[in-house]
């Protein structure tokens, strides 16, 4: 089954404690992206990757890091989480030639930073 | 600066009615305009998308209308059903670029 898998689904952490949210896709997609979703603000793009070792900032990259060492994985790293990073996070992937949009989203990771 | 504005924020429609959600964009470099549907507890799922060289695209009960000169596009859901109750997002992006910009979302409720 084609899917984008995020882990964990739920996470409660404390301010300043480094964390990683993993994202993996099994569709051999070149393009992957991270979003955060906040009430009334829609989805805002954090980082995206056009291919292995190629990453770039989205609209709200501050406080986040990403890496793309393998095609299937695109982890989101919060080096020093703060309460304003409490949000619902989504990973997405698509083929490079599959229209310029995200075709597949993960189930989401709900992060709470206290 | 919000590059994609979506309205209304919420919408209530009777079963069998037409649901209409509107989006307006600012950046004329955008050249791909998708709509996503999201159910509670799930990630968004691509519903239908359009490129600016087409004024309308229809897939089943869902239609996108696109007005390039006005920089607006809309989603029409014909014969709306309770199962269509969800949050809908419009988005805009540029060919060969990685950035995507989303509207704030519309919560649709279809009453039986």
Coordinates of C-alpha atoms in Angstrom, one line a residue:
Chain A
X1 CA 0.0 0.0 0.0
X2 CA 1.3 3.4 -1.0
X3 CA 1.8 5.5 2.1
X4 CA 3.6 8.2 4.0
X5 CA 4.4 7.1 7.6
X6 CA 5.1 9.5 10.4
X7 CA 6.3 8.7 13.9
X8 CA 5.4 9.3 16.5
X9 CA 1.7 10.2 16.1
X10 CA 1.6 12.0 19.4
X11 CA 4.4 13.5 21.4
X12 CA 4.6 15.6 24.6
X13 CA 8.0 17.0 25.4
X14 CA 9.6 19.7 27.5
X15 CA 11.1 23.0 26.3
X16 CA 14.6 22.6 25.0
X17 CA 14.7 18.8 24.7
X18 CA 15.8 17.8 21.2
X19 CA 13.4 15.7 19.3
X20 CA 13.0 14.1 15.9
X21 CA 9.8 13.3 14.0
X22 CA 10.4 10.7 11.3
X23 CA 8.8 10.5 7.9
X24 CA 9.1 7.7 5.5
X25 CA 7.5 7.0 2.1
X26 CA 7.4 3.8 0.1
X27 CA 6.6 5.3 -3.3
X28 CA 10.1 6.3 -4.5
X29 CA 9.0 9.9 -4.6
X30 CA 11.7 12.5 -5.2
X31 CA 9.9 15.4 -3.5
X32 CA 9.1 15.5 0.2
X33 CA 7.9 18.3 2.4
X34 CA 7.0 19.2 6.0
X35 CA 4.0 21.3 7.1
X36 CA 2.6 22.5 10.4
X37 CA -1.1 23.0 10.8
X38 CA -2.5 25.4 13.4
X39 CA -6.2 26.4 13.9
X40 CA -7.2 29.1 11.5
X41 CA -3.8 29.2 9.8
X42 CA -4.1 26.4 7.3
X43 CA -1.0 24.5 6.5
X44 CA 2.3 26.3 6.5
X45 CA 5.3 24.8 4.8
X46 CA 8.4 24.3 7.0
X47 CA 11.0 22.7 4.7
X48 CA 10.9 20.8 1.5
X49 CA 13.3 18.5 -0.4
X50 CA 13.4 18.1 -4.2
X51 CA 15.7 15.0 -3.9
X52 CA 18.4 13.4 -1.9
X53 CA 20.7 15.9 -0.3
X54 CA 18.6 18.8 -1.7
X55 CA 16.6 20.7 0.9
X56 CA 15.2 24.3 1.1
X57 CA 13.2 26.5 3.4
X58 CA 9.5 26.9 3.3
X59 CA 7.6 29.8 4.8
X60 CA 8.2 29.0 8.5
X61 CA 11.6 27.2 8.9
X62 CA 12.8 28.9 12.1
X63 CA 13.5 26.5 14.8
X64 CA 13.5 23.4 12.6
X65 CA 16.0 21.3 10.7
X66 CA 15.7 18.6 8.2
X67 CA 17.9 16.1 6.4
X68 CA 17.5 14.0 3.3
X69 CA 20.2 11.3 3.3
X70 CA 17.9 8.7 1.7
X71 CA 15.2 9.1 -0.8
X72 CA 12.5 7.4 1.4
X73 CA 13.2 9.3 4.6
X74 CA 12.8 13.0 5.5
X75 CA 13.1 13.5 9.3
X76 CA 12.1 16.8 11.0
X77 CA 14.4 17.9 13.8
X78 CA 13.6 20.3 16.6
X79 CA 17.0 21.1 18.2
X80 CA 15.5 23.1 21.1
X81 CA 11.7 22.9 21.0
X82 CA 9.6 25.8 22.4
X83 CA 5.9 26.1 23.3
X84 CA 5.2 28.0 20.1
X85 CA 6.1 24.9 18.2
X86 CA 3.2 23.1 19.7
X87 CA 1.2 22.1 16.5
X88 CA 0.0 19.3 14.2
X89 CA 2.8 18.4 11.8
X90 CA 2.3 16.7 8.4
X91 CA 4.8 15.1 6.0
X92 CA 4.0 14.8 2.4
X93 CA 5.5 13.4 -0.8
X94 CA 5.0 13.4 -4.5
X95 CA 6.6 12.3 -7.8
X96 CA 8.6 15.0 -9.4
X97 CA 6.6 14.8 -12.5
X98 CA 3.3 14.2 -10.8
X99 CA 1.9 17.7 -11.0
X100 CA 3.2 20.3 -8.8
X101 CA 1.4 19.4 -5.7
X102 CA 1.6 17.0 -2.8
X103 CA -0.3 13.9 -3.6
X104 CA 0.2 12.0 -0.4
X105 CA 0.2 13.2 3.2
X106 CA 1.1 11.3 6.3
X107 CA -1.4 10.9 9.2
X108 CA 0.1 13.7 11.2
X109 CA 2.1 14.1 14.4
X110 CA 0.6 16.1 17.2
X111 CA 3.4 17.7 19.2
X112 CA 2.9 19.5 22.5
X113 CA 5.8 21.4 24.0
X114 CA 5.4 22.3 27.7
Chain B
X1 CA 1.8 38.4 3.7
X2 CA -0.9 35.9 3.0
X3 CA -0.6 34.8 -0.6
X4 CA -3.7 32.7 -0.8
X5 CA -6.9 33.9 0.8
X6 CA -9.8 31.4 1.2
X7 CA -13.4 32.0 2.1
X8 CA -15.7 31.3 3.8
X9 CA -14.2 30.0 7.0
X10 CA -17.1 27.7 7.5
X11 CA -20.1 26.6 5.4
X12 CA -23.3 24.8 6.2
X13 CA -25.2 23.3 3.3
X14 CA -28.3 21.1 3.1
X15 CA -27.9 17.6 1.5
X16 CA -28.3 17.9 -2.2
X17 CA -27.2 21.5 -2.3
X18 CA -24.2 23.2 -3.9
X19 CA -21.2 24.0 -1.8
X20 CA -18.9 26.8 -3.1
X21 CA -15.6 27.7 -1.6
X22 CA -13.5 30.5 -3.0
X23 CA -9.8 31.3 -3.1
X24 CA -7.8 34.3 -4.3
X25 CA -4.1 34.5 -4.9
X26 CA -1.6 37.3 -5.4
X27 CA 1.5 35.9 -7.0
X28 CA 1.0 35.5 -10.7
X29 CA 3.9 33.1 -10.8
X30 CA 1.7 30.4 -9.3
X31 CA 0.7 27.9 -11.9
X32 CA -0.8 25.0 -10.2
X33 CA -3.9 25.1 -8.0
X34 CA -5.0 22.1 -6.1
X35 CA -7.8 21.5 -3.6
X36 CA -7.4 19.2 -0.6
X37 CA -10.0 17.5 1.6
X38 CA -9.2 16.7 5.2
X39 CA -11.3 14.6 7.6
X40 CA -10.7 14.8 11.4
X41 CA -7.7 12.9 12.5
X42 CA -6.4 12.4 9.0
X43 CA -3.9 14.1 6.7
X44 CA -5.1 16.2 3.7
X45 CA -5.9 14.3 0.6
X46 CA -5.7 15.7 -2.9
X47 CA -9.2 16.2 -4.3
X48 CA -8.8 17.9 -7.6
X49 CA -6.3 20.3 -9.2
X50 CA -6.2 22.8 -12.1
X51 CA -3.6 24.7 -14.2
X52 CA -4.2 28.3 -15.3
X53 CA -4.5 27.4 -19.0
X54 CA -7.9 25.8 -18.2
X55 CA -10.9 27.7 -17.0
X56 CA -12.8 24.7 -15.5
X57 CA -12.1 21.1 -14.5
X58 CA -14.7 18.6 -13.4
X59 CA -14.3 15.3 -11.6
X60 CA -17.5 13.7 -10.6
X61 CA -19.4 16.1 -8.3
X62 CA -16.4 18.3 -7.8
X63 CA -15.6 21.2 -10.2
X64 CA -12.8 23.8 -10.1
X65 CA -13.5 27.1 -11.8
X66 CA -10.5 29.3 -12.5
X67 CA -10.4 33.0 -13.4
X68 CA -6.9 34.0 -14.3
X69 CA -7.5 37.7 -14.8
X70 CA -9.2 38.0 -11.4
X71 CA -6.6 35.7 -9.8
X72 CA -9.4 33.6 -8.3
X73 CA -10.4 30.0 -8.3
X74 CA -13.2 28.2 -6.6
X75 CA -14.4 24.7 -5.7
X76 CA -18.0 23.7 -6.4
X77 CA -19.4 20.5 -4.8
X78 CA -22.6 19.5 -6.5
X79 CA -25.3 17.4 -4.8
X80 CA -23.5 17.8 -1.5
X81 CA -23.7 14.8 0.8
X82 CA -23.1 14.4 4.5
X83 CA -20.0 12.4 3.7
X84 CA -18.5 15.5 2.1
X85 CA -18.4 17.2 5.6
X86 CA -14.7 17.9 6.0
X87 CA -12.2 20.8 5.9
X88 CA -11.2 21.9 2.5
X89 CA -8.0 23.7 1.6
X90 CA -7.0 25.4 -1.6
X91 CA -3.3 25.8 -2.4
X92 CA -1.1 27.4 -5.0
X93 CA 2.4 26.5 -6.2
X94 CA 4.9 27.2 -9.0
X95 CA 6.1 24.7 -11.6
X96 CA 9.5 23.2 -10.8
X97 CA 9.6 25.0 -7.4
X98 CA 9.2 23.3 -4.1
X99 CA 7.1 25.9 -2.3
X100 CA 3.4 25.5 -1.8
X101 CA 1.1 28.0 -0.2
X102 CA -2.2 27.0 1.4
X103 CA -5.4 28.8 2.2
X104 CA -6.6 28.8 5.8
X105 CA -9.3 26.2 5.2
X106 CA -13.1 26.0 5.0
X107 CA -15.0 23.7 7.3
X108 CA -18.0 22.3 5.4
X109 CA -21.0 20.8 7.1
X110 CA -23.6 19.1 5.0
X111 CA -26.8 18.6 6.9
X112 CA -29.0 15.5 6.1

